[in-house]
């Protein structure tokens, strides 16, 4: 029996080694940066030979005659690119070709683009044609996100165009944008697509730092030309806009980059730009520059410094994550004084209740952020736990007593003051009884502010509010579905043992709606929308402004790797780890990623006895294994480099094995 089990597992290990290349077919990033359109979407006016634009043959060109002649091309997925083309022939005076861009099919037009800012729409990018030859947009006139491209001719003569290409300009730090170090596969094809679309979305949000900031662009002649950080690449909120460094967004996009491309330079450059802006009292900026300058211009207060309680904490957690993922102690030590200054600043808001009283309304564009807010206090508790871990790493005890005491007061106070038993949810704050937010309830579980039966009740109550077929509502932001906050909700369901709910939500919200709805890009994830399924995001007056490639919507990618496949680093670089699979109703998960100390890979299978399979962790590391056991099972066999050990699992629902040395193992249960 045992020999048989080990043989089966060896097969699984071979599969694990193949997995990374086998699943590369799901990668949406292009192997060549020069892209051709996938299909002609529509034509209008007097055009001929539109199909020729799907190839690069100079012998065959598309022609445009007279006013309002246009061809709309579909790249089949969202891309961030500069356009170029050849003019083979032209007749007439003042001939021009304009390009309009849109991420969503909702805004396809020969007259305008979707929008980079609130002022409605952007006008076409025009090329005045001086004669036959090669024409190319410069990098400042790239479009950060578009799936549909319309070429329009609006003069009386005629123009022939060939060799139309789009140069995929994002993720400039990656020599080969398809060189993912992580992978994910399961028996849910929906989740497989979601994992890779999340990875791809973050690649679209990794940009050349000299092409940042879309705020305040003119509708005509728009260009991205603000330098938002140093370095070759920086992780921004959205590909089309804002093209700014937002620390809250990195709380989701950072971990998802780590488990997929492991290209973390864009995170580091972003964090550096945020820290550079820290005020002497410790405040970290709400967003990277030039956000303050932009709002300063708008409000007539030139030296304004915008501060958000929650985004301040997110910057600190982004530093924690960056250290966890890289193990770069030298970097941690170089920013430690600024981290401490940043950690201490918000503690002054903790009052006699034990909770912080938030006085800055800025957050992820939800409303009503203030007072003894449950989201802010949960994130504060979480940040203090991270700060204590980092203090131990750098052997700095100077704040340990304060941080320990400050943290200890939060869970009891939140549970006493903010819990609403009638709703089985936390209230937003204690000055009202009505609103039970998605963000604060998810974060209370993630942070460990709530445990046990209350946490389970929160999972039940949040799931009961889902609005099928669209998503999980964020009532604290009106009629909004927030893929950002819902990413935290996914984590919360896994953490209370309801992986099945996370799987359900990812399948119907992220796959069926956010990929497959025809208004979406089928490749990257939207920033926000309404509970009635309209692509209206409550904070924005203008619908074409909504970003369809927003890194904060990529929660499933890291969540599936960390909590579904269950591969978690418990100390920097992967020196210690925990493997705790939660299949949530799936039959199989194969996943892996690369950490500084080596590769992690798992292949899990849902058997009638519990979760069986195989895994590999780097040498010279140690970890904990937590394996779900089905009722009636008797023995778990863990076979590894040192031989096989058996564990009596009679009556257990989870088998925990500690001090597992790095290596290749198989897990079988009988
Ligand atoms: C194209 O030419 C028009 C005048 O004919 C001018 O107003 C416009 O700025 C030019 N556009 C570009 C992109 O050079
Ligand atoms: C092209 O058509 C638009 C309206 O469709 C009109 O405003 C414009 O004047 C026309 N241009 C020429 C050169 O006829
Ligand atoms: C084409 O549209 C552009 C941008 O609106 C404008 O500058 C140009 O004058 C138009 N040309 C004609 C011939 O209408
Ligand atoms: C065709 O476009 C590519 C850019 O994609 C450019 O490098 C090449 O020179 C163009 N071909 C011609 C004949 O201009
Ligand atoms: C780039 O680094 C220099 C030196 O640290 C700094 O002065 C400058 O502000 C940085 N630029 C940006 C855009 O972050
Ligand atoms: C702020 O206004 C100044 C002066 O008009 C302008 O040069 C600058 O680009 C503006 N900054 C931003 C971020 O919009
Ligand atoms: C911790 O330090 C902060 C800032 O220095 C201070 O406001 C707060 O009262 C201290 N809290 C405790 C529990 O010592
Ligand atoms: C308390 O929560 C409600 C609901 O979100 C909100 O309207 C109110 O502004 C909040 N109070 C403060 C002080 O922010
Ligand atoms: C929070 O602080 C503000 C400003 O100091 C104060 O007006 C408010 O009453 C406080 N809220 C609570 C719930 O204590
Ligand atoms: C912290 O102290 C431990 C034990 O003395 C030591 O091994 C470690 O190198 C120290 N870490 C740093 C960053 O100095
Ligand atoms: C929740 O559980 C964790 C781990 O057992 C524990 O550290 C934490 O104190 C608990 N939190 C509460 C509010 O009971
Ligand atoms: C969406 O993309 C997937 C590949 O990721 C493809 O198989 C599928 O056909 C696409 N769906 C549509 C409607 O184009």
XYZ file of C-alpha atoms and ligand atoms in Angstrom, residues 329 333 392-395, ligand 10:
20
model
C 17.863 42.949 4.908
C 17.787 48.478 7.467
C 12.687 41.506 15.791
C 14.545 41.124 12.494
C 16.582 44.286 13.003
C 16.922 43.727 16.774
C 19.842 40.215 15.640
O 20.328 39.442 16.709
C 20.530 38.086 16.380
C 20.899 37.336 17.667
O 21.858 38.065 18.345
C 21.607 37.986 15.308
O 21.777 36.647 14.927
C 21.167 38.790 14.107
O 22.210 38.794 13.128
C 20.836 40.208 14.477
N 20.246 40.872 13.331
C 20.660 42.037 12.889
C 19.953 42.577 11.712
O 21.561 42.652 13.407
